[in-house]
Amino acid sequence: MSTSNVWRGLASSQAPSMYSPNRAAHSQDVLPGYHSGDVAARAASAPILAVRQFESQPLLTAGDDQGEWHPMAQPTMQSWTNNRASSKNSDTTREFRAPADSWLADSHGIRERAYEENARRRKSRVWLKVGAVALISIVLVVFLPVFFLVIRKNLHKNRFTGGDGSVVTLQNGTKFTYKNPFGGFWVDDPLDPFNDFARPNSWTPAINGEWRWGKNRVFGVNLGGWLVLAPVITPDIFQRYPSATDEFTLSKLMAADTVNGGLAQLEAHYNTFITEQDIAEIAGAGLNFVRVPLPFWAIETWDGEPYLEKVSWIYFLRLLGWARKYGLRVCLDLHTVPGSQNTHNHVGPNGTINFLTGNMGLANAQRTLYYIRVLTEFISQPQYRDLIPLFNVVDEPTAPLDELTSFYLKTHDMIRSITGRGPGNGPYIVIHDGFQNASAWTGFLQGSDRIVLDEHPFLDLGGLDADPVAVLGATGQPGGKWPALACSSFGQNIENNRQGFGVTIAGEFSVAPNDCGLFLNGVNSTSANPDCSTYNDWVNYNNSMKDGLLNTFQASADALGDWIFWTWKIGPSQAGTIQAPLWSYQLGLQNGWIPKDPRTAQGKCASLNVNISFFPGNFLPWQTGTPSSIPASSSTQFPWPPTSITAANVPISLLPTYTNTAPIIILPVPTFTAAPSQVTQGFNGWFNRNDTEGGAVKVTGCPYPDEYSGFFAVTPTAPCTGPTTSSIALGRR
């Protein structure tokens, strides 16, 4: 297979594969248990194992190195034990007990166990045989009566895993049928809430398997409009308050409306807009990632910030449990930061920017760094680091490139001081390209540890273009000019970034060829496109329209390679209809302009005669975690704080700053009442207990402009400073 095919192609075999460093050569070497350790130092002598289908099919399958899959015996007992108290290579102890001919182990520690087992065999084969006889005797005398009297009954009663056609019972007792034609399965074990065996489909490794950039592909959706509101996604909420133009003004108006529940109305939205069934549908659609926009007010609010404080964090935690259950990986996206990082209507007062820009640009950036630190400490815990492999530190900042680079370098160094370096030590750091030209990122911070570049390519951003999509294009394919345009506009650009920068994803894109849709341009703006009534009337789409949109989606997805669609769902307006249909993956999936299988997009650009020079997928070692270092020249060229702040009225030395002397915020962890205490021991929301610097707070006696406007009532002529650091003892939640 050519290197191009390695990069472009997903596994086409019907049998799933586990991309693990612990790949095996012989399936007969399955071991009855294992303990984790330094797998890099061990010989590869263990098989690939995976949980498969559940109802009428065998629960377990084992695969050898050639990808052949063999059914194993139905297990009679299922039990995992976990100890996640330390690092990636030594924190996990898991065991699966089953009959002597069908043992299940996952990939984290299997090499070490194989190494030790082979050595033991060479030294004492006779004793092993004696031990085996004794073990069988114990099983027959002790285990079998317990199994038939107790365990078998409880397994049937409390089934906690299932594949296509299985019935899922929700916490409130309601049920739905899980539909997943792609070999995915869910796992729900109350005794082990951090179980990572679930898998969304056959071509995606389970959460506890190895994700390989350049081999595995990101197919995902955003959960936009859920924890960070946007008028286009939840128009009915904004229609209740006609003067609200963004979440800032909406929160003020809603809080004053105590008759209708005040800000608690937002919690009702959090509770119902994204449900467990949504997550099950996402997994069943052949997807493997969800990107979750989270606001800074999930952590805290300061005086003058009207947002609903901390509540969205509770629902984010619930989402993490669902994602784990269905095998979906999570990209955490810090979607709003203090002061607003762009002019969009979901980040703060509409039209203002005071992050790395303006008189409060430095102070707001300092506070943002603190919130990034708090989130990093939480998601780097062993219980979450495999589930949340991507952390988008700021969504769509529009600061100048030099200031942005200084911030990104400071963020990188701060995060890696918490997590350590190399695979498994904290998430990949996702940085947005700031809508800069692709060439700006070539060679960016070489030697950094696992940075991902995030692009947001949208077809509708090019101004008014009324070319139809419900016609044939130059090659005779549906979609008019739009599919080929998606390939030519997106494909080479993103491949160049993979070549010149490293790992690159499209964290947002849509199928829309225009800006039609209720509130898409803002509450008080409408599109100038004369055909919006046709595009918004999705109920009456004909086959030509659906085929054209489908081809446009497939061309976009093929060009982007690793993509996360914006967004999973659009809520109805007060009229009861969805009026921005081309932005809803769910709606397109249900009605035929989003493919049932996302892999069908592959090869679309070639069929449209658009030639793209694809990156072969061989990232440099430091780009995927081999320990390296950023040259000292980068720190000299891009110091923190930066040498200047755009649009500030005074030199950077006179700008307001915060001091790190507040008590540290430690985000609360979920509780699991059914889990044994040893499973949750040490799980407290803070990964690195050596990280004890205080949190950001205003300096007593110093004046501060409004965080969003940055207007100086009195222009400073001298620095106003205070203590810069404070060591805070950890011990509270």
Short mmCIF file of N, CA and C in Angstrom, two decimals, residues 628-695:
data_model
loop_
_atom_site.label_atom_id
_atom_site.label_comp_id
_atom_site.label_asym_id
_atom_site.label_seq_id
_atom_site.Cartn_x
_atom_site.Cartn_y
_atom_site.Cartn_z
N SER A 628 11.12 16.35 23.29
CA SER A 628 12.00 17.28 22.60
C SER A 628 11.93 18.59 23.36
N SER A 629 12.42 19.65 22.79
CA SER A 629 12.34 20.96 23.45
C SER A 629 12.27 22.05 22.40
N ILE A 630 11.62 23.13 22.77
CA ILE A 630 11.52 24.30 21.90
C ILE A 630 12.82 25.10 22.01
N PRO A 631 13.40 25.50 20.91
CA PRO A 631 14.65 26.28 20.99
C PRO A 631 14.49 27.53 21.85
N ALA A 632 15.56 27.86 22.56
CA ALA A 632 15.53 29.05 23.42
C ALA A 632 15.23 30.31 22.63
N SER A 633 15.56 30.30 21.35
CA SER A 633 15.31 31.48 20.53
C SER A 633 13.83 31.82 20.45
N SER A 634 12.97 30.79 20.53
CA SER A 634 11.53 31.06 20.49
C SER A 634 11.09 31.82 21.73
N SER A 635 11.61 31.44 22.89
CA SER A 635 11.25 32.14 24.12
C SER A 635 11.74 33.58 24.09
N THR A 636 12.89 33.79 23.44
CA THR A 636 13.42 35.15 23.32
C THR A 636 12.58 35.98 22.36
N GLN A 637 12.16 35.35 21.27
CA GLN A 637 11.39 36.07 20.25
C GLN A 637 9.96 36.31 20.69
N PHE A 638 9.39 35.37 21.48
CA PHE A 638 7.98 35.46 21.89
C PHE A 638 7.87 35.36 23.40
N PRO A 639 8.32 36.39 24.12
CA PRO A 639 8.31 36.32 25.58
C PRO A 639 6.89 36.47 26.12
N TRP A 640 6.73 36.07 27.38
CA TRP A 640 5.48 36.35 28.08
C TRP A 640 5.78 37.18 29.32
N PRO A 641 5.07 38.32 29.51
CA PRO A 641 4.08 38.91 28.61
C PRO A 641 4.72 39.36 27.30
N PRO A 642 3.90 39.52 26.27
CA PRO A 642 4.44 40.01 24.99
C PRO A 642 4.96 41.43 25.14
N THR A 643 5.72 41.87 24.18
CA THR A 643 6.32 43.20 24.28
C THR A 643 5.32 44.32 24.11
N SER A 644 4.17 44.02 23.50
CA SER A 644 3.15 45.06 23.33
C SER A 644 1.79 44.40 23.18
N ILE A 645 0.75 45.18 23.37
CA ILE A 645 -0.63 44.72 23.19
C ILE A 645 -1.31 45.67 22.22
N THR A 646 -1.85 45.13 21.15
CA THR A 646 -2.52 45.94 20.13
C THR A 646 -3.71 46.68 20.72
N ALA A 647 -3.90 47.91 20.27
CA ALA A 647 -5.05 48.76 20.64
C ALA A 647 -5.05 49.17 22.11
N ALA A 648 -3.95 48.98 22.83
CA ALA A 648 -3.84 49.49 24.19
C ALA A 648 -3.44 50.97 24.14
N ASN A 649 -3.92 51.75 25.13
CA ASN A 649 -3.65 53.19 25.15
C ASN A 649 -2.37 53.55 25.88
N VAL A 650 -1.74 52.57 26.52
CA VAL A 650 -0.52 52.82 27.28
C VAL A 650 0.46 51.69 27.01
N PRO A 651 1.74 51.87 27.32
CA PRO A 651 2.71 50.77 27.18
C PRO A 651 2.30 49.57 28.04
N ILE A 652 2.79 48.40 27.68
CA ILE A 652 2.37 47.18 28.38
C ILE A 652 2.75 47.21 29.85
N SER A 653 3.80 47.95 30.21
CA SER A 653 4.20 48.03 31.62
C SER A 653 3.18 48.75 32.48
N LEU A 654 2.28 49.54 31.85
CA LEU A 654 1.27 50.28 32.61
C LEU A 654 -0.11 49.62 32.54
N LEU A 655 -0.23 48.52 31.81
CA LEU A 655 -1.53 47.87 31.68
C LEU A 655 -1.92 47.16 32.98
N PRO A 656 -3.21 47.08 33.27
CA PRO A 656 -3.66 46.35 34.46
C PRO A 656 -3.25 44.88 34.38
N THR A 657 -2.89 44.33 35.52
CA THR A 657 -2.56 42.91 35.62
C THR A 657 -3.20 42.34 36.88
N TYR A 658 -3.24 41.01 36.94
CA TYR A 658 -3.74 40.32 38.13
C TYR A 658 -2.58 39.69 38.87
N THR A 659 -2.83 39.30 40.10
CA THR A 659 -1.84 38.62 40.91
C THR A 659 -2.32 37.21 41.21
N ASN A 660 -1.39 36.28 41.35
CA ASN A 660 -1.75 34.88 41.58
C ASN A 660 -1.71 34.56 43.07
N THR A 661 -2.68 35.12 43.80
CA THR A 661 -2.71 34.94 45.25
C THR A 661 -4.05 34.42 45.75
N ALA A 662 -5.00 34.14 44.86
CA ALA A 662 -6.31 33.64 45.29
C ALA A 662 -6.23 32.15 45.58
N PRO A 663 -7.13 31.63 46.42
CA PRO A 663 -7.19 30.17 46.60
C PRO A 663 -7.45 29.48 45.27
N ILE A 664 -6.83 28.34 45.07
CA ILE A 664 -6.96 27.61 43.83
C ILE A 664 -8.38 27.06 43.69
N ILE A 665 -8.92 27.17 42.49
CA ILE A 665 -10.20 26.51 42.19
C ILE A 665 -9.91 25.08 41.78
N ILE A 666 -10.49 24.13 42.49
CA ILE A 666 -10.39 22.72 42.12
C ILE A 666 -11.78 22.27 41.69
N LEU A 667 -11.91 21.91 40.43
CA LEU A 667 -13.22 21.57 39.89
C LEU A 667 -13.76 20.29 40.53
N PRO A 668 -15.03 20.27 40.85
CA PRO A 668 -15.60 19.09 41.51
C PRO A 668 -15.62 17.89 40.58
N VAL A 669 -15.48 16.71 41.18
CA VAL A 669 -15.53 15.46 40.44
C VAL A 669 -16.91 14.83 40.64
N PRO A 670 -17.33 13.97 39.71
CA PRO A 670 -18.61 13.28 39.92
C PRO A 670 -18.49 12.24 41.02
N THR A 671 -19.61 11.86 41.58
CA THR A 671 -19.64 10.82 42.59
C THR A 671 -20.25 9.56 41.99
N PHE A 672 -19.74 8.41 42.45
CA PHE A 672 -20.20 7.12 41.95
C PHE A 672 -20.52 6.25 43.16
N THR A 673 -21.77 6.21 43.52
CA THR A 673 -22.17 5.56 44.76
C THR A 673 -21.99 4.05 44.71
N ALA A 674 -22.05 3.45 43.53
CA ALA A 674 -21.95 1.99 43.43
C ALA A 674 -20.52 1.51 43.32
N ALA A 675 -19.58 2.40 43.04
CA ALA A 675 -18.20 1.99 42.81
C ALA A 675 -17.48 1.73 44.13
N PRO A 676 -16.66 0.68 44.19
CA PRO A 676 -15.85 0.44 45.39
C PRO A 676 -14.92 1.61 45.67
N SER A 677 -14.59 1.82 46.92
CA SER A 677 -13.79 2.98 47.30
C SER A 677 -12.41 2.97 46.64
N GLN A 678 -11.85 1.77 46.39
CA GLN A 678 -10.52 1.74 45.79
C GLN A 678 -10.52 2.23 44.35
N VAL A 679 -11.68 2.22 43.70
CA VAL A 679 -11.77 2.70 42.32
C VAL A 679 -11.68 4.22 42.26
N THR A 680 -12.27 4.90 43.22
CA THR A 680 -12.31 6.37 43.21
C THR A 680 -11.30 6.99 44.17
N GLN A 681 -10.50 6.19 44.81
CA GLN A 681 -9.52 6.71 45.75
C GLN A 681 -8.53 7.64 45.05
N GLY A 682 -8.29 8.81 45.61
CA GLY A 682 -7.36 9.77 45.03
C GLY A 682 -7.92 10.58 43.89
N PHE A 683 -9.19 10.40 43.59
CA PHE A 683 -9.85 11.11 42.47
C PHE A 683 -10.45 12.39 43.02
N ASN A 684 -9.73 13.51 42.86
CA ASN A 684 -10.14 14.73 43.55
C ASN A 684 -10.14 15.98 42.69
N GLY A 685 -9.91 15.86 41.38
CA GLY A 685 -10.00 17.02 40.50
C GLY A 685 -8.71 17.76 40.25
N TRP A 686 -7.61 17.34 40.86
CA TRP A 686 -6.33 18.06 40.69
C TRP A 686 -5.24 17.03 40.45
N PHE A 687 -4.64 17.04 39.27
CA PHE A 687 -3.70 16.00 38.88
C PHE A 687 -2.34 16.15 39.56
N ASN A 688 -1.75 17.33 39.51
CA ASN A 688 -0.37 17.54 39.94
C ASN A 688 -0.36 18.30 41.26
N ARG A 689 -0.11 17.59 42.34
CA ARG A 689 -0.15 18.23 43.65
C ARG A 689 1.06 19.13 43.91
N ASN A 690 2.04 19.09 43.02
CA ASN A 690 3.15 20.04 43.14
C ASN A 690 2.82 21.40 42.53
N ASP A 691 1.70 21.48 41.86
CA ASP A 691 1.25 22.74 41.27
C ASP A 691 0.42 23.48 42.31
N THR A 692 1.05 24.37 43.04
CA THR A 692 0.40 25.01 44.19
C THR A 692 0.34 26.53 44.08
N GLU A 693 0.72 27.10 42.94
CA GLU A 693 0.61 28.56 42.80
C GLU A 693 -0.84 28.98 42.93
N GLY A 694 -1.07 30.16 43.47
CA GLY A 694 -2.44 30.62 43.67
C GLY A 694 -3.16 30.95 42.38
N GLY A 695 -4.42 31.32 42.50
CA GLY A 695 -5.24 31.66 41.35
C GLY A 695 -5.27 33.16 41.10
#
